[in-house]
PDB file of C-alpha atoms in Angstrom:
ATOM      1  CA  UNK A  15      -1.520  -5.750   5.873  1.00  0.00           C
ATOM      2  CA  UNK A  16      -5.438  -6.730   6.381  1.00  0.00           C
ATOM      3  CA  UNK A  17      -4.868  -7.422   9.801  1.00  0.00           C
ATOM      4  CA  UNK A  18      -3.573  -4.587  11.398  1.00  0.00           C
ATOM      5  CA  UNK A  19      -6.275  -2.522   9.484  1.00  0.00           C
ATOM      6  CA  UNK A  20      -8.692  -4.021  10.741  1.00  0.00           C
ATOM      7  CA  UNK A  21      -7.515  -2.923  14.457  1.00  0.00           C
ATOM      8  CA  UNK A  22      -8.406   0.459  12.895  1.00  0.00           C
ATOM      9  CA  UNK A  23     -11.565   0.146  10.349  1.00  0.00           C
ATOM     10  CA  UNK A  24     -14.898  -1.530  11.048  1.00  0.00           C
ATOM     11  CA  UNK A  25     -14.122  -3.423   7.675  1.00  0.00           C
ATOM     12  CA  UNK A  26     -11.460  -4.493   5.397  1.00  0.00           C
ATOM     13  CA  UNK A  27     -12.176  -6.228   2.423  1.00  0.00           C
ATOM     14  CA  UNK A  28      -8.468  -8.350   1.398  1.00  0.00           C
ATOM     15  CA  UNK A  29      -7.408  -9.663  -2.033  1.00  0.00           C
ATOM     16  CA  UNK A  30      -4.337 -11.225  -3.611  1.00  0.00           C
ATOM     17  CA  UNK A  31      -3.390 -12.325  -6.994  1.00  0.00           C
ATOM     18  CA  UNK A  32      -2.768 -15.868  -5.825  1.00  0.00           C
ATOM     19  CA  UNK A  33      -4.009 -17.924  -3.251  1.00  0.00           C
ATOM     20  CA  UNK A  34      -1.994 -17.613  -0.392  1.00  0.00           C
ATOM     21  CA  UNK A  35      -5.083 -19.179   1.667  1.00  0.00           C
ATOM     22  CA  UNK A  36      -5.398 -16.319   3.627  1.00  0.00           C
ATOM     23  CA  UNK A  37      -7.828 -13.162   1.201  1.00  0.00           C
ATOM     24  CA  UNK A  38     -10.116 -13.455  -2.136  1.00  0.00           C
ATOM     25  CA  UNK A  39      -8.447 -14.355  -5.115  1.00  0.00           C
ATOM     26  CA  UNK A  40      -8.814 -11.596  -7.345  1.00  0.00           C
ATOM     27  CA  UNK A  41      -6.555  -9.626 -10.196  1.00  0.00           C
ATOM     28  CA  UNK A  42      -6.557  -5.943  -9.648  1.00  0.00           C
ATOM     29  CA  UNK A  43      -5.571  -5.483 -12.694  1.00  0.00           C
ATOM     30  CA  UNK A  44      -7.203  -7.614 -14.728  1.00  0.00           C
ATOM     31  CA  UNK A  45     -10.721  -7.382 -13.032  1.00  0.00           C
ATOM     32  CA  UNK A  46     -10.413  -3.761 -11.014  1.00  0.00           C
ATOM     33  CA  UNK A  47     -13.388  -3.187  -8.774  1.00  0.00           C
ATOM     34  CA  UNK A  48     -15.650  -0.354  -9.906  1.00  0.00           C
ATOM     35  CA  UNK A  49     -14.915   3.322 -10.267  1.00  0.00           C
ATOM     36  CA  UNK A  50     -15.401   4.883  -6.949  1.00  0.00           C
ATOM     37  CA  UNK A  51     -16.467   1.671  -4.869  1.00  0.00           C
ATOM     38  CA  UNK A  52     -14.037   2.019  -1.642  1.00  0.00           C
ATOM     39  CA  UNK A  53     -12.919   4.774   0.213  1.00  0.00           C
ATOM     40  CA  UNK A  54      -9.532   3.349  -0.198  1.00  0.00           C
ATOM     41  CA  UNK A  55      -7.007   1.447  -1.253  1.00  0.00           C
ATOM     42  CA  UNK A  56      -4.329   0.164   0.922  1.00  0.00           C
ATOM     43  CA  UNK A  57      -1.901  -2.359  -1.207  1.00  0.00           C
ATOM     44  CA  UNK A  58       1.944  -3.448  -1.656  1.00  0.00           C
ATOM     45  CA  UNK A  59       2.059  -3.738  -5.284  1.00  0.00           C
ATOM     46  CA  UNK A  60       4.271  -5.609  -7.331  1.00  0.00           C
ATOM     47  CA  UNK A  61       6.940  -3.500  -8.047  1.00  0.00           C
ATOM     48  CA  UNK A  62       6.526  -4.062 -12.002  1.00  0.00           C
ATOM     49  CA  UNK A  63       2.935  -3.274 -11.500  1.00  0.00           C
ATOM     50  CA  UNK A  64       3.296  -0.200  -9.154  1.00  0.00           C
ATOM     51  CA  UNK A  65       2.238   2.246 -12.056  1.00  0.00           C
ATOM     52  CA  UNK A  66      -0.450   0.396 -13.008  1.00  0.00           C
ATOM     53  CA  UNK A  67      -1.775  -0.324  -9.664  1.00  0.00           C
ATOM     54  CA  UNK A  68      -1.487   3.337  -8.474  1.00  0.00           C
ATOM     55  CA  UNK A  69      -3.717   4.411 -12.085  1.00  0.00           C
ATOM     56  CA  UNK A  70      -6.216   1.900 -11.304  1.00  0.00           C
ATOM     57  CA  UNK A  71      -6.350   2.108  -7.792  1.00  0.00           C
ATOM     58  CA  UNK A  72      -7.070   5.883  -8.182  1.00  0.00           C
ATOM     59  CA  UNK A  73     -10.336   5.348 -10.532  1.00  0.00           C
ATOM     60  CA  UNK A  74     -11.504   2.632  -7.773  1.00  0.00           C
ATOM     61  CA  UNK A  75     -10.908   4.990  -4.439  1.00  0.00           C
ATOM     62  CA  UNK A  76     -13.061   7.576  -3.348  1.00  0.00           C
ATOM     63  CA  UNK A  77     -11.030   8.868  -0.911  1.00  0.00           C
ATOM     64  CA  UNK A  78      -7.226   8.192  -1.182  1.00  0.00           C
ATOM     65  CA  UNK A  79      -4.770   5.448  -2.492  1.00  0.00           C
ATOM     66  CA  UNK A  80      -1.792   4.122  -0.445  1.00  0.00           C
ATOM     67  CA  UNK A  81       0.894   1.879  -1.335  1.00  0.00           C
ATOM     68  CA  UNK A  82       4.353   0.862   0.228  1.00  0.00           C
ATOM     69  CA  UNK A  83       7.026   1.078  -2.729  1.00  0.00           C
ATOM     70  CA  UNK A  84      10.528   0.269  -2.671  1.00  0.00           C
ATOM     71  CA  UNK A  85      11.757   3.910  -2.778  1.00  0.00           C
ATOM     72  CA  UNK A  86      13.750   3.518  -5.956  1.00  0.00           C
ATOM     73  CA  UNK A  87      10.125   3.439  -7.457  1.00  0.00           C
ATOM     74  CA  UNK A  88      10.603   7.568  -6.897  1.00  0.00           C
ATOM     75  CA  UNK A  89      12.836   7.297  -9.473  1.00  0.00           C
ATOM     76  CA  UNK A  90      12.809   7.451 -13.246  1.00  0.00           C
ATOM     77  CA  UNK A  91      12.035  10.111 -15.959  1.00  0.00           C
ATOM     78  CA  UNK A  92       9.941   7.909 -17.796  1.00  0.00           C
ATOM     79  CA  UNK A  93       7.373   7.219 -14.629  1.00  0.00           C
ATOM     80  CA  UNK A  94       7.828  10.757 -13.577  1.00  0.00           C
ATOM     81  CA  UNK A  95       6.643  12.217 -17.178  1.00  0.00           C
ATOM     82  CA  UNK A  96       3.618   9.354 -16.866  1.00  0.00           C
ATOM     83  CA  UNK A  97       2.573   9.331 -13.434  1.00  0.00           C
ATOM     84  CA  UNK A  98       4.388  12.068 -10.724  1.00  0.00           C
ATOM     85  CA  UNK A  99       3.628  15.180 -13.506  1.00  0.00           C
ATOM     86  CA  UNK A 100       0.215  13.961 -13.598  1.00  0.00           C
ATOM     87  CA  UNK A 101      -0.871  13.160 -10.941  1.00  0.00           C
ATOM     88  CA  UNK A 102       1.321  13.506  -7.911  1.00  0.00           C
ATOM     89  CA  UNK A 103       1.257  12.190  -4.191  1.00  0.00           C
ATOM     90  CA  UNK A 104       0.312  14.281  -2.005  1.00  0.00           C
ATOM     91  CA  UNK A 105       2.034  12.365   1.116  1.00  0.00           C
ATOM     92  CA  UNK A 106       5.268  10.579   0.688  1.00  0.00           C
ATOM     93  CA  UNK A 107       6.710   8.876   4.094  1.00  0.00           C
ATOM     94  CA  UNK A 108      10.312   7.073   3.636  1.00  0.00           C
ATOM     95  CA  UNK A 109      10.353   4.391   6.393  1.00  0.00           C
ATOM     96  CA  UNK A 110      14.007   5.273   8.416  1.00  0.00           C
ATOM     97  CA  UNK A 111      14.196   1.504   8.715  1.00  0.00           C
ATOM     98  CA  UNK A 112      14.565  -1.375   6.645  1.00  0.00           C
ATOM     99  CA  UNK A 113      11.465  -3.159   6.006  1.00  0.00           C
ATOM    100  CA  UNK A 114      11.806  -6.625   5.879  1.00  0.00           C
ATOM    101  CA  UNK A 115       9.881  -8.235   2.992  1.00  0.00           C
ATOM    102  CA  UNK A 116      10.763 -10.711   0.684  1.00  0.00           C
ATOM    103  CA  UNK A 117       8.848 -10.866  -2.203  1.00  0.00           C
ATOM    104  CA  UNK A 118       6.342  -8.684  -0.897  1.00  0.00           C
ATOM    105  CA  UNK A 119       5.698 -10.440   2.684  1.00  0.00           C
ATOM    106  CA  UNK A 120       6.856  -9.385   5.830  1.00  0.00           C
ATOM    107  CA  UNK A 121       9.158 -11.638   7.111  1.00  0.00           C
ATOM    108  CA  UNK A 122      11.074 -10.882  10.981  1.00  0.00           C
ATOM    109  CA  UNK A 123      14.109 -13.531   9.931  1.00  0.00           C
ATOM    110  CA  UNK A 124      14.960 -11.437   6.770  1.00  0.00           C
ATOM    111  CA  UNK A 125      17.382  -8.497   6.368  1.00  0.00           C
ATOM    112  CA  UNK A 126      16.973  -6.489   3.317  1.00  0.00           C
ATOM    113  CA  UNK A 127      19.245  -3.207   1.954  1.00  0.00           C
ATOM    114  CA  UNK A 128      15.876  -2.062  -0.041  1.00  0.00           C
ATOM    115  CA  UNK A 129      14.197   1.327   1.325  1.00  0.00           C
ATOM    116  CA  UNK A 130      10.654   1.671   1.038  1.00  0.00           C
ATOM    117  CA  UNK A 131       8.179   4.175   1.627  1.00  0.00           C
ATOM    118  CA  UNK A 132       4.486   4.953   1.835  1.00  0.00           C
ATOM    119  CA  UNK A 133       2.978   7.202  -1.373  1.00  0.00           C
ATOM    120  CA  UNK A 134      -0.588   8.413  -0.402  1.00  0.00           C
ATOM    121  CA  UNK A 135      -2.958  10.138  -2.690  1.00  0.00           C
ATOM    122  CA  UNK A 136      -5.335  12.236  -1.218  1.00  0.00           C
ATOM    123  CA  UNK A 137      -8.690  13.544  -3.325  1.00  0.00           C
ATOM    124  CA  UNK A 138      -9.627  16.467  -0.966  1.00  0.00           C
ATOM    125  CA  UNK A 139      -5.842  17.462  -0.175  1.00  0.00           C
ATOM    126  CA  UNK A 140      -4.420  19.485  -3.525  1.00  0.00           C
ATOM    127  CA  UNK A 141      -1.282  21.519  -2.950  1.00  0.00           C
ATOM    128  CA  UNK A 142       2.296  20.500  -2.248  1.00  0.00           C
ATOM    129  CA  UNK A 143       3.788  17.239  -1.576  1.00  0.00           C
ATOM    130  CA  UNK A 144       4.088  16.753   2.274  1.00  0.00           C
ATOM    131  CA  UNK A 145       7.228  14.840   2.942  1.00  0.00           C
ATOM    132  CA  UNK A 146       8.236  12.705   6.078  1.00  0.00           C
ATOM    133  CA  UNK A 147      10.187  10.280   7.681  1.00  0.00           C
ATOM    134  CA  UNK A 148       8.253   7.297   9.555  1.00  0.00           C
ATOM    135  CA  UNK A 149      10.866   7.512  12.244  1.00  0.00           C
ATOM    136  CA  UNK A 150      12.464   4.056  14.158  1.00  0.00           C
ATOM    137  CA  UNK A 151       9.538   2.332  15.467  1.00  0.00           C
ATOM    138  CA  UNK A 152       9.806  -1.225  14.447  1.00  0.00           C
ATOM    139  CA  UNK A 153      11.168  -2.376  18.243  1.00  0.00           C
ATOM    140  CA  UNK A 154       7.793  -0.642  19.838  1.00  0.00           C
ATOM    141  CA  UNK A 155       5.121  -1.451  17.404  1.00  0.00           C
ATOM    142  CA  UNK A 156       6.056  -4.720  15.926  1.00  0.00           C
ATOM    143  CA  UNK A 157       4.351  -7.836  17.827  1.00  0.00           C
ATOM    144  CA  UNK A 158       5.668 -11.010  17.972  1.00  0.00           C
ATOM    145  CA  UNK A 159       1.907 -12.491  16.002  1.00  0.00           C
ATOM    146  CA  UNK A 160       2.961 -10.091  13.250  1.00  0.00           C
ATOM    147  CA  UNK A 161       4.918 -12.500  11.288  1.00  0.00           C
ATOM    148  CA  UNK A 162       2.108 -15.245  11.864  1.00  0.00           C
ATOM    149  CA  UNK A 163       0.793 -16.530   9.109  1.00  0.00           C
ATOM    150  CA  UNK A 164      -2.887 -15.055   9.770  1.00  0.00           C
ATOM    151  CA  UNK A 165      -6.116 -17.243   9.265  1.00  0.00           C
ATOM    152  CA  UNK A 166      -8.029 -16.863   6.388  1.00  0.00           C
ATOM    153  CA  UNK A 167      -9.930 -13.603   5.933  1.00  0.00           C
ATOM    154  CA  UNK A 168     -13.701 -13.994   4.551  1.00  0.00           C
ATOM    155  CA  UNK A 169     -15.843 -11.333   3.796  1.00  0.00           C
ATOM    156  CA  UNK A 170     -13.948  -8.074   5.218  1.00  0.00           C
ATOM    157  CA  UNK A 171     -14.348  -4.814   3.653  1.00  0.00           C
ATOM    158  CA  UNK A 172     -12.286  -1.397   4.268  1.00  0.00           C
ATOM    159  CA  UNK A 173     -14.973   1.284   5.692  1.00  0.00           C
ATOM    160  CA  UNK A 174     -13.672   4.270   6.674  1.00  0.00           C
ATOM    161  CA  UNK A 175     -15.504   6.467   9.683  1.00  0.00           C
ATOM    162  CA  UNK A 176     -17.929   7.838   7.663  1.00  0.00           C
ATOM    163  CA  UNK A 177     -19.296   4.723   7.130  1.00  0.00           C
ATOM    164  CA  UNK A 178     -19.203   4.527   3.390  1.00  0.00           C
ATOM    165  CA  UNK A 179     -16.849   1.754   1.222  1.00  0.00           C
ATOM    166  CA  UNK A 180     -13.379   1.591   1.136  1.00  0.00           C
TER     167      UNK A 180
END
């Protein structure tokens, strides 16, 4: 996911739990950056951890949290009474497509019947839920490099336009 934001930020800062040999080794969870130290987070959490990654990641953004969910993570009264009454998203966007991961990695040989979609939290944007579709695109967008696996990142931070952290 690092890669193709970098095509769009001057910086992207990458982590993973494990070492995959390609971002820092660090445990959001466990060791969470500090309150308010990126504009945003950008992540595809593990699924048992989505909860816990979308509280945490919502003390450390300044700006807005995004994760890709399966879409079943929608679902549940017991994450709706803890999270969704809370604190809402104010953008969900339900891919049309299948995306293909296994075990949280893209991967172009894979097929997959899980759903997923993008839940974004916005600071500045209160109001209603905006609902979409991220419409078939995978055949225009996708590259064949995208299932590479990438060289190591070092040092790469997410900065949004305004320059600050995110």
């Amino acid at each position: 996911m690092a890669t193709p934001l970098r095509e769009l930020f001057g910086t992207v800062e990458a982590f993973d739990a494990h070492d995959y040999g390609y971002a820092g080794v660090r445990d959001f969870l466990s060791v969470p950056p500090e309150a308010g130290s990126y504009d945003w987070i950008v992540t595809n959490p593990p699924f048992r951890l989505a909860e816990e990654f979308v509280w945490t990641a919502l003390d450390v953004a300044s700006i807005g949290v995004a994760m890709i969910v399966r879409t079943m993570f929608l679902e549940g009264r017991g994450r709706y009474e803890r999270l969704f009454s809370v604190r809402p998203p104010t953008r969900v966007a339900q891919f049309t497509e299948r995306v293909p991961m296994v075990r949280g990695r893209m991967s172009k040989a894979s097929k997959t019947a899980t759903g997923y979609a993008w839940l974004v939290w916005e600071r500045d944007r209160a109001g209603s839920l905006a609902f979409s579709w991220v419409p078939p695109c995978r055949k225009r967008l996708e590259r064949d490099h995208d299932y590479d696996v990438p060289a190591p990142l070092t040092g790469l931070r997410l900065v949004s336009d305004k320059g600050g952290p995110a």
